[in-house]
mmCIF file with all atom_site columns, C-alpha atoms in Angstrom:
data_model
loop_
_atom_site.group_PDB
_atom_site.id
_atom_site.type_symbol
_atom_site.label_atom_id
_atom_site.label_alt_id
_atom_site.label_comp_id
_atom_site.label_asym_id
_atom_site.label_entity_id
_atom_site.label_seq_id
_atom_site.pdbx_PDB_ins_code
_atom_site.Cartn_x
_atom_site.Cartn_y
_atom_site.Cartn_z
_atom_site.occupancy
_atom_site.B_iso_or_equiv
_atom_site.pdbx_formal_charge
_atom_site.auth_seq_id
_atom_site.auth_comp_id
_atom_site.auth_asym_id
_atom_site.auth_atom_id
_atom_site.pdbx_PDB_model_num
ATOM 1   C CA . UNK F 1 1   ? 77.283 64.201 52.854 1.00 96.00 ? 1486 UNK F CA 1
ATOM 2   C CA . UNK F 1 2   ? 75.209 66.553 54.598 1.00 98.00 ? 1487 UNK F CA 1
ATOM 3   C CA . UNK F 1 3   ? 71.301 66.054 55.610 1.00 98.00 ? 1488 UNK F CA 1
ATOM 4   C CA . UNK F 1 4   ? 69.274 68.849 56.659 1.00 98.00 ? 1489 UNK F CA 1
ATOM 5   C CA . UNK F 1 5   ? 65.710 68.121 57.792 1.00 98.00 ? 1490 UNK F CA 1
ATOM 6   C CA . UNK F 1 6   ? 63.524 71.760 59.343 1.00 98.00 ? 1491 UNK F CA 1
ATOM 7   C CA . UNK F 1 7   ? 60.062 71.916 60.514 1.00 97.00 ? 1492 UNK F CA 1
ATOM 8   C CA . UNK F 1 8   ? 58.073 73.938 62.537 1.00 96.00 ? 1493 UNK F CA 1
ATOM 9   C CA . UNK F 1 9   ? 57.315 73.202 65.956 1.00 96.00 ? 1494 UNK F CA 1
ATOM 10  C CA . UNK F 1 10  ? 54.330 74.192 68.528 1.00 94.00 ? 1495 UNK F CA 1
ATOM 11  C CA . UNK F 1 11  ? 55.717 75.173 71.625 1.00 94.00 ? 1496 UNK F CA 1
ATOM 12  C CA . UNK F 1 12  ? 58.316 78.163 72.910 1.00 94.00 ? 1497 UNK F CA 1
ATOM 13  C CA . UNK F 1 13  ? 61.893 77.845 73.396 1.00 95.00 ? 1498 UNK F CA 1
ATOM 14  C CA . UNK F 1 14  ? 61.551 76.974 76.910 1.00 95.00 ? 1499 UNK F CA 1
ATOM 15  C CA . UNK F 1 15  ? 59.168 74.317 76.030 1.00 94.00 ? 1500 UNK F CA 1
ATOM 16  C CA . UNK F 1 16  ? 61.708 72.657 74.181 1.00 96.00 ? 1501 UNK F CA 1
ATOM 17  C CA . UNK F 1 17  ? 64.677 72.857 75.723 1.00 97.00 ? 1502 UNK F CA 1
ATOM 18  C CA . UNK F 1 18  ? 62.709 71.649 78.754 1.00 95.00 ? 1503 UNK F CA 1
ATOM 19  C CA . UNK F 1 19  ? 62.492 68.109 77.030 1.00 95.00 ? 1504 UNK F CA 1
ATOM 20  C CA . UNK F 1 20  ? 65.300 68.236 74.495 1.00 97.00 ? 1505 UNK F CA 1
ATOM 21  C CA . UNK F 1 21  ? 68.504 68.247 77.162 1.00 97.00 ? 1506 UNK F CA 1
ATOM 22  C CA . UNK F 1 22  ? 67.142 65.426 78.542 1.00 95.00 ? 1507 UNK F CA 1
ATOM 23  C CA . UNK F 1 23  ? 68.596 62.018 76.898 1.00 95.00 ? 1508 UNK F CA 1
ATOM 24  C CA . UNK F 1 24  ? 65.039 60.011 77.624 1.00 92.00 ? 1509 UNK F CA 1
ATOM 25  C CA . UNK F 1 25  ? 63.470 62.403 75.311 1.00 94.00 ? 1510 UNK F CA 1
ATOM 26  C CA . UNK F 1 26  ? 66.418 60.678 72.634 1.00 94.00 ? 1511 UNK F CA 1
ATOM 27  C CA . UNK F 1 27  ? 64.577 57.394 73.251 1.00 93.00 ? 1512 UNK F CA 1
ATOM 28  C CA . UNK F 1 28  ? 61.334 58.594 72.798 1.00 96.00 ? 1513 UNK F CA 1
ATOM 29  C CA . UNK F 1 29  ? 61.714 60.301 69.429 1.00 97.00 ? 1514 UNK F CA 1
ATOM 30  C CA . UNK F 1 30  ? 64.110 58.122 68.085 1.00 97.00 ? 1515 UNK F CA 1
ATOM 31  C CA . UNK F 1 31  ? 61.459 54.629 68.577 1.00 97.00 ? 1516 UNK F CA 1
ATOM 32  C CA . UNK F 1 32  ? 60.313 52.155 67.578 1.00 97.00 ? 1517 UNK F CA 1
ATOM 33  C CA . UNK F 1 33  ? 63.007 52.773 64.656 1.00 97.00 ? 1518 UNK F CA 1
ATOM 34  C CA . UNK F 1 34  ? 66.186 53.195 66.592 1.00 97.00 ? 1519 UNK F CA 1
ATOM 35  C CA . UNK F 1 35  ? 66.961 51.905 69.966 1.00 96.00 ? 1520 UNK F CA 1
ATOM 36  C CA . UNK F 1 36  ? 69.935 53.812 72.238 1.00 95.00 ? 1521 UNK F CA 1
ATOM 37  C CA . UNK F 1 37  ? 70.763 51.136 75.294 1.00 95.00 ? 1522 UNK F CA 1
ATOM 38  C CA . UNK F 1 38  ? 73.556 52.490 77.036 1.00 96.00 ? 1523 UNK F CA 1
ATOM 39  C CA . UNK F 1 39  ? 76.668 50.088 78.028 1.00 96.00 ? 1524 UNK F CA 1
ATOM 40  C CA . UNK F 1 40  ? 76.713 52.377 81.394 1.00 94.00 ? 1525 UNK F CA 1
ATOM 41  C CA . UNK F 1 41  ? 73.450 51.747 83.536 1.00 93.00 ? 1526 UNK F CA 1
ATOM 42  C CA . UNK F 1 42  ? 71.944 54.939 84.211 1.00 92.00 ? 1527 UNK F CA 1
ATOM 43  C CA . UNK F 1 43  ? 74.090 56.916 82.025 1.00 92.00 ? 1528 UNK F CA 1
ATOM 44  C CA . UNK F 1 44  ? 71.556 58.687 79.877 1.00 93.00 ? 1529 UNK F CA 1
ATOM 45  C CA . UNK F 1 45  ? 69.750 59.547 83.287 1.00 93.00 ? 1530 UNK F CA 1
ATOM 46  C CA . UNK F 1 46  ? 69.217 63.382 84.334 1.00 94.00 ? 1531 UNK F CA 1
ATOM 47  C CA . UNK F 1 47  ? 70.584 65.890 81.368 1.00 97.00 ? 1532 UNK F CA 1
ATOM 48  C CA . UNK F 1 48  ? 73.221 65.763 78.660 1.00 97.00 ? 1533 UNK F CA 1
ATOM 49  C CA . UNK F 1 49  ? 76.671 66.728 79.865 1.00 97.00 ? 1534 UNK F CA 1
ATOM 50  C CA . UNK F 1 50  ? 79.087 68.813 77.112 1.00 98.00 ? 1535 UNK F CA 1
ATOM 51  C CA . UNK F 1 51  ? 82.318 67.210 76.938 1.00 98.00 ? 1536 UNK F CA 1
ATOM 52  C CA . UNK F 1 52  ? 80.457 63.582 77.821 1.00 97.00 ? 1537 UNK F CA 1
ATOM 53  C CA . UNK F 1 53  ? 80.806 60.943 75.306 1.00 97.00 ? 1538 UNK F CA 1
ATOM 54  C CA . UNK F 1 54  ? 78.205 58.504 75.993 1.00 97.00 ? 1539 UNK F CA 1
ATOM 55  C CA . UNK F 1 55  ? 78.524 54.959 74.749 1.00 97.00 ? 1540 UNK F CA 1
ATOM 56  C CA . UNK F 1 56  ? 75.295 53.037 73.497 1.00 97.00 ? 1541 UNK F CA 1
ATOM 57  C CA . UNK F 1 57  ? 74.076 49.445 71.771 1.00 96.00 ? 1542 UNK F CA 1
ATOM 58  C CA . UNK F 1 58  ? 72.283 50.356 68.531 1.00 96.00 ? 1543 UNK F CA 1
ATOM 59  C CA . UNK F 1 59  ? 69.337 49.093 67.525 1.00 96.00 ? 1544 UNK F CA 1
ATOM 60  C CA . UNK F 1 60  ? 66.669 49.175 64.843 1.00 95.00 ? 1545 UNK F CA 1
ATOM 61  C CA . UNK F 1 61  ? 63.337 48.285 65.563 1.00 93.00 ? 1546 UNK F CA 1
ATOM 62  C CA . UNK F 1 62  ? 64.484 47.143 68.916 1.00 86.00 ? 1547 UNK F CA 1
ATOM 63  C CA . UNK F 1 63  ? 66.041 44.331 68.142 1.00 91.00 ? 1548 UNK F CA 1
ATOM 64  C CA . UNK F 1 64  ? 68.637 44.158 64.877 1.00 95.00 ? 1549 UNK F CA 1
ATOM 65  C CA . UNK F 1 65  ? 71.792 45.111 66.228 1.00 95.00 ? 1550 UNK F CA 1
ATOM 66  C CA . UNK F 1 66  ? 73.331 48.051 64.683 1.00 94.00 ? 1551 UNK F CA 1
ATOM 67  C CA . UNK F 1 67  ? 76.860 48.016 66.632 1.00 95.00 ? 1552 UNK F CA 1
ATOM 68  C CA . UNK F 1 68  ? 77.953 50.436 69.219 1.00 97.00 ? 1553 UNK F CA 1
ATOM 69  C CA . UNK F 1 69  ? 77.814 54.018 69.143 1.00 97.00 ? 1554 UNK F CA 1
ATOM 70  C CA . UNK F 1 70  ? 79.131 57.215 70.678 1.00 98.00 ? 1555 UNK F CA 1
ATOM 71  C CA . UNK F 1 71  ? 77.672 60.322 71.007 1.00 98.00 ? 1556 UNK F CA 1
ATOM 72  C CA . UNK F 1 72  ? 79.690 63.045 72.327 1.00 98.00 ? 1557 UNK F CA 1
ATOM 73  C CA . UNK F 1 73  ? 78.119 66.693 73.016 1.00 98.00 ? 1558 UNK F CA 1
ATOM 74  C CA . UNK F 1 74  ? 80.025 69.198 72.094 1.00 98.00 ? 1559 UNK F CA 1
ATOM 75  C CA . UNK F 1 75  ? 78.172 72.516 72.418 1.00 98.00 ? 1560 UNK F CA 1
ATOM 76  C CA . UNK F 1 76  ? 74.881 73.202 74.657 1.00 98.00 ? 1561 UNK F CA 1
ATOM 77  C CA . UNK F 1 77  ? 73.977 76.842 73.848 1.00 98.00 ? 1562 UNK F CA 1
ATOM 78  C CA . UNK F 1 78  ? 70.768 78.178 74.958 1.00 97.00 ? 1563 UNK F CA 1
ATOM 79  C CA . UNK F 1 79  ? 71.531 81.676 74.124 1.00 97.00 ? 1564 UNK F CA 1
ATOM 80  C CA . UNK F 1 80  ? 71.760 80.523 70.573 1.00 98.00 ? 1565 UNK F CA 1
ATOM 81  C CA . UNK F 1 81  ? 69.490 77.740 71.110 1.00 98.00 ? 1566 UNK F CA 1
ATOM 82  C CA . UNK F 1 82  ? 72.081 75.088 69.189 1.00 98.00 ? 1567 UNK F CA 1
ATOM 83  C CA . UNK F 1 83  ? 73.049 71.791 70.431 1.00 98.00 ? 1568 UNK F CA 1
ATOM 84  C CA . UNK F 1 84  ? 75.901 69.986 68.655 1.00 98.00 ? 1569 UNK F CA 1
ATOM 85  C CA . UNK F 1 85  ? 77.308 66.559 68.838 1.00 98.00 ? 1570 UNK F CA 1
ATOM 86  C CA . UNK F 1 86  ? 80.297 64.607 67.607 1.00 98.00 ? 1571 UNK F CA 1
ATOM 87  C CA . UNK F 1 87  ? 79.107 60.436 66.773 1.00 98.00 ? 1572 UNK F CA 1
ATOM 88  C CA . UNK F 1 88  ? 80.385 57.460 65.399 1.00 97.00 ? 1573 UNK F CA 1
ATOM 89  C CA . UNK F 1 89  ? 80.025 54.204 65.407 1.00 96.00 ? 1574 UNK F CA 1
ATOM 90  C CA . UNK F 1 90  ? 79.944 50.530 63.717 1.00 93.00 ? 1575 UNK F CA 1
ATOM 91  C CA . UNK F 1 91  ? 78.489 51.828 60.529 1.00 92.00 ? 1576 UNK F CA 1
ATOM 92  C CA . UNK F 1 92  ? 79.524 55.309 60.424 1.00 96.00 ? 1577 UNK F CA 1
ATOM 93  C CA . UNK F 1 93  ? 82.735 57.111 61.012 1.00 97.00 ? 1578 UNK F CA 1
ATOM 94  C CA . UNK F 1 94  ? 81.259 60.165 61.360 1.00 98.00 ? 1579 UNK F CA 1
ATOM 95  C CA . UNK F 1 95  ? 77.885 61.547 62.379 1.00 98.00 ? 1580 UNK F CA 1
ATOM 96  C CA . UNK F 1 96  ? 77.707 65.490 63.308 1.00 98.00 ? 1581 UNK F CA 1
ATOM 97  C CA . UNK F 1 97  ? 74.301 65.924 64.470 1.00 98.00 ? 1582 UNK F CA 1
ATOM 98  C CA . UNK F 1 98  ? 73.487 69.868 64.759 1.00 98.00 ? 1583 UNK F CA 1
ATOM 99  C CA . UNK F 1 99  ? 69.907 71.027 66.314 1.00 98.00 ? 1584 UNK F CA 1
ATOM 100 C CA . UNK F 1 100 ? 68.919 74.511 66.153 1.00 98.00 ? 1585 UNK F CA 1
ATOM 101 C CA . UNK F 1 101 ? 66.029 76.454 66.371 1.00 98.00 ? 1586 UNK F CA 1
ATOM 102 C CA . UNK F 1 102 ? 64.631 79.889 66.620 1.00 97.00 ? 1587 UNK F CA 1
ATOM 103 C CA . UNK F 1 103 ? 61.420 81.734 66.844 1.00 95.00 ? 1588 UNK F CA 1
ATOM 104 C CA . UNK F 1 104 ? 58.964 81.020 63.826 1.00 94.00 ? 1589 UNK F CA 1
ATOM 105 C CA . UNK F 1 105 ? 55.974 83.472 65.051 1.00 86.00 ? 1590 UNK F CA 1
ATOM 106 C CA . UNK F 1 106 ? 53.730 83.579 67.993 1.00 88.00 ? 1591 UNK F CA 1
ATOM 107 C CA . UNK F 1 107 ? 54.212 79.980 69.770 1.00 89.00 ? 1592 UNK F CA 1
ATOM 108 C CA . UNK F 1 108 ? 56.411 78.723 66.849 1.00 94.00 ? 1593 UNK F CA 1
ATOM 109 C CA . UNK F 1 109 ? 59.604 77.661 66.461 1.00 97.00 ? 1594 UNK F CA 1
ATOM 110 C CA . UNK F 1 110 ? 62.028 76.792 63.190 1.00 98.00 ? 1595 UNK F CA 1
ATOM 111 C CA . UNK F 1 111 ? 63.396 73.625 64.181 1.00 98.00 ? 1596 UNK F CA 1
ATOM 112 C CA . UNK F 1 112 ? 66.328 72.427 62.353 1.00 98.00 ? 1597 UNK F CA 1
ATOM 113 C CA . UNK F 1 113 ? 68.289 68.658 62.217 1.00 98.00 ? 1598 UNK F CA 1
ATOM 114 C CA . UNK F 1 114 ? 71.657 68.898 60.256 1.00 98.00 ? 1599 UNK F CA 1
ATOM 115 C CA . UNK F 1 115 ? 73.311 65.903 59.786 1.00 98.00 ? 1600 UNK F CA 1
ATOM 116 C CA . UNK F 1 116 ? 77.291 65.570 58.387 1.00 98.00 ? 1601 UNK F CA 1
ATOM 117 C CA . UNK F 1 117 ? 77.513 61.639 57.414 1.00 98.00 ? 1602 UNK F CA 1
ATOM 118 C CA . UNK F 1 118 ? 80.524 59.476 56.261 1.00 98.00 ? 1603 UNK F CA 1
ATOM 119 C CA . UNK F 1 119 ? 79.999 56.285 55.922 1.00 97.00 ? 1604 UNK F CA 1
ATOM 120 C CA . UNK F 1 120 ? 82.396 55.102 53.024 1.00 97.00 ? 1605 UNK F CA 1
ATOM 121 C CA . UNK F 1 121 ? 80.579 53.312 50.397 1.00 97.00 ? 1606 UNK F CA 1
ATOM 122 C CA . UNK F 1 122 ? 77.247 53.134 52.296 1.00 96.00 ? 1607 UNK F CA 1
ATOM 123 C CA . UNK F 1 123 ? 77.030 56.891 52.989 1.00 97.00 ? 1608 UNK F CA 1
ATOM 124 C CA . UNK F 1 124 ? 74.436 57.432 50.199 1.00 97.00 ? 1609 UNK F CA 1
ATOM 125 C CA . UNK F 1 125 ? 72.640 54.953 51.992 1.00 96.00 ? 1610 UNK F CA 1
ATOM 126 C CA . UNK F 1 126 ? 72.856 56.383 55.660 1.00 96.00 ? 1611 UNK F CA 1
ATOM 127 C CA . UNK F 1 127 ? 72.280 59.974 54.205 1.00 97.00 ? 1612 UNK F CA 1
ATOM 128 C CA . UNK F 1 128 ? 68.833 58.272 52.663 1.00 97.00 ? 1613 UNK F CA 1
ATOM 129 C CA . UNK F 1 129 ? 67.936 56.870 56.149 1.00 97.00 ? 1614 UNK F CA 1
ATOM 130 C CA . UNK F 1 130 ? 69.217 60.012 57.817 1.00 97.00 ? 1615 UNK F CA 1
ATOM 131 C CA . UNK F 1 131 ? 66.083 61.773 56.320 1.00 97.00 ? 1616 UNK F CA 1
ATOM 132 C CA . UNK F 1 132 ? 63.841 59.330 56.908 1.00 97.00 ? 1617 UNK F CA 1
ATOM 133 C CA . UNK F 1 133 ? 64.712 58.751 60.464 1.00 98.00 ? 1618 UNK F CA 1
ATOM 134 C CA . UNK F 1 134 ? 65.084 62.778 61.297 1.00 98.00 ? 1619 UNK F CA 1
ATOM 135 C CA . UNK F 1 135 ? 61.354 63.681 59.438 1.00 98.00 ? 1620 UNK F CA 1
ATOM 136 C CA . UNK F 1 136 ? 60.216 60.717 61.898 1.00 98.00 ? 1621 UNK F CA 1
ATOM 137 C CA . UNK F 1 137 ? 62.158 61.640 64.879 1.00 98.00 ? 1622 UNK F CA 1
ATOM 138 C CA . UNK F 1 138 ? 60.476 65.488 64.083 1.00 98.00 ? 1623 UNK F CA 1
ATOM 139 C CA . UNK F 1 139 ? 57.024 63.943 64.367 1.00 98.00 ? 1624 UNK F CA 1
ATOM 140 C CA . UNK F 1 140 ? 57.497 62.517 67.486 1.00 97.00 ? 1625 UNK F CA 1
ATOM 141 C CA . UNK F 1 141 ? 58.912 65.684 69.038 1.00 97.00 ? 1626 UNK F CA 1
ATOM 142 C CA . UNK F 1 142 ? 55.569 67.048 68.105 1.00 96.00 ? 1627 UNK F CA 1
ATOM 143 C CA . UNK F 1 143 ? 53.774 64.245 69.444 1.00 95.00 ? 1628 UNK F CA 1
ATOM 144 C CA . UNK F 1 144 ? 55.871 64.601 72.710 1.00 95.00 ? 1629 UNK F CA 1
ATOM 145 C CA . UNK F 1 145 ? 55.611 68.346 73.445 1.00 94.00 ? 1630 UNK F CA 1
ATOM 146 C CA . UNK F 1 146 ? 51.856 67.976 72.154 1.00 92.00 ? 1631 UNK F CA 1
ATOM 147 C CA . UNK F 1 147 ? 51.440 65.484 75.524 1.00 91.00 ? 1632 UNK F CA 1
ATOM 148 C CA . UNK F 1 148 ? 54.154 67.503 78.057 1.00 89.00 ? 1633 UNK F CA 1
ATOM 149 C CA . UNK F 1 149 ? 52.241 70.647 76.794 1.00 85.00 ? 1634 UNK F CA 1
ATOM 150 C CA . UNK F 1 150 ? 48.641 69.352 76.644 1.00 74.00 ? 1635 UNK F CA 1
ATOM 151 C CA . UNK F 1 151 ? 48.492 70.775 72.823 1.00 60.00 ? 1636 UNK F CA 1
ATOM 152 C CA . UNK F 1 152 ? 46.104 69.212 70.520 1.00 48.00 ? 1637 UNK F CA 1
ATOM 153 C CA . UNK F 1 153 ? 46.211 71.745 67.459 1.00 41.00 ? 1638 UNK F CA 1
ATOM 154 C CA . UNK F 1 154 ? 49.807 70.694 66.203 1.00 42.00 ? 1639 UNK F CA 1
ATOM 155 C CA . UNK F 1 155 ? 50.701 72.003 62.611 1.00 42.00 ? 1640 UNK F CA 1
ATOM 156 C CA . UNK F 1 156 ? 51.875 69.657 60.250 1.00 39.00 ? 1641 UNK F CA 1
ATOM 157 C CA . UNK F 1 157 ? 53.769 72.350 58.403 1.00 39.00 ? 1642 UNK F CA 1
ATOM 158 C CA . UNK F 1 158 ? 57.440 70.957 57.545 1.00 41.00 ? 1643 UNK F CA 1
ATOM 159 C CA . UNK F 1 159 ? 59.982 72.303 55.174 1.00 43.00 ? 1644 UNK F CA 1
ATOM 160 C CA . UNK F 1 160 ? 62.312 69.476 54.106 1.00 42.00 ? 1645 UNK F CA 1
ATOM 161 C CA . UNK F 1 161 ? 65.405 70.186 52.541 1.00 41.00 ? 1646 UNK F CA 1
#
């Protein structure tokens, strides 16, 4: 199944991809829902590596255990402004995570999480959470570039598909 969560963000390209290739950002837009510990100290230090797979401990809330997981980036491409990553783990087999934006209007940007999910029997259930987590995950990028960025006026515009 395929998710696909867009909103509008804020901030300029370089804004963005100032705090999205960093993995910490990951941590900060993904709690308190979801919880990335990686099995490597350290590893999701500095800025996301194509061709890494990085192994984490997943957890909800920060402290049900979800299993393991791996992300692995595929494709970092600021000329397109697309970043692309191949996951699994204990609950999915598959999780294709796809982020792309582009220029909305003066100080805008179309932001865009698209999600390819199979799960076997629960997928209809993942796919639900998928859009719950990614609308919340949106938020908090907005709350995050509002305090790297000092901006106070944020939209709450969001087209949800």
């Amino acid at each position: 199944m395929l998710a696909r969560i867009s909103t509008v963000f804020e901030c300029t390209s370089e804004q963005l991809w100032d705090k999205i290739i960093e993995p910490r950002s990951l941590q900060y837009v993904a709690a308190p829902l979801l919880r990335f510990e990686p099995l490597v100290a350290g590893e999701l230090d500095g800025e996301w590596i194509v061709g890494k797979t990085y192994a984490v401990r997943l957890s909800a809330l920060g402290f049900l255990p979800l299993g393991q997981h791996r992300i692995k980036i595929v494709a970092i491409d600021r000329m397109t402004n697309t970043i692309e990553s191949q996951e699994s783990g204990s609950l999915v087999r598959v999780w294709h995570h796809t982020i792309h934006f582009h220029p909305a209007g003066a100080g805008q940007l179309h932001y865009t999480d698209e999600i390819e999910i199979k799960a076997g029997l629960l997928t209809p259930c993942i796919w639900t959470f998928a859009h719950l987590f990614y609308r919340h995950r949106q938020r908090r990028w907005k709350k995050l570039i509002a305090i790297e960025y000092g901006q106070t006026g944020l939209r709450a515009h969001a087209d949800h598909s």
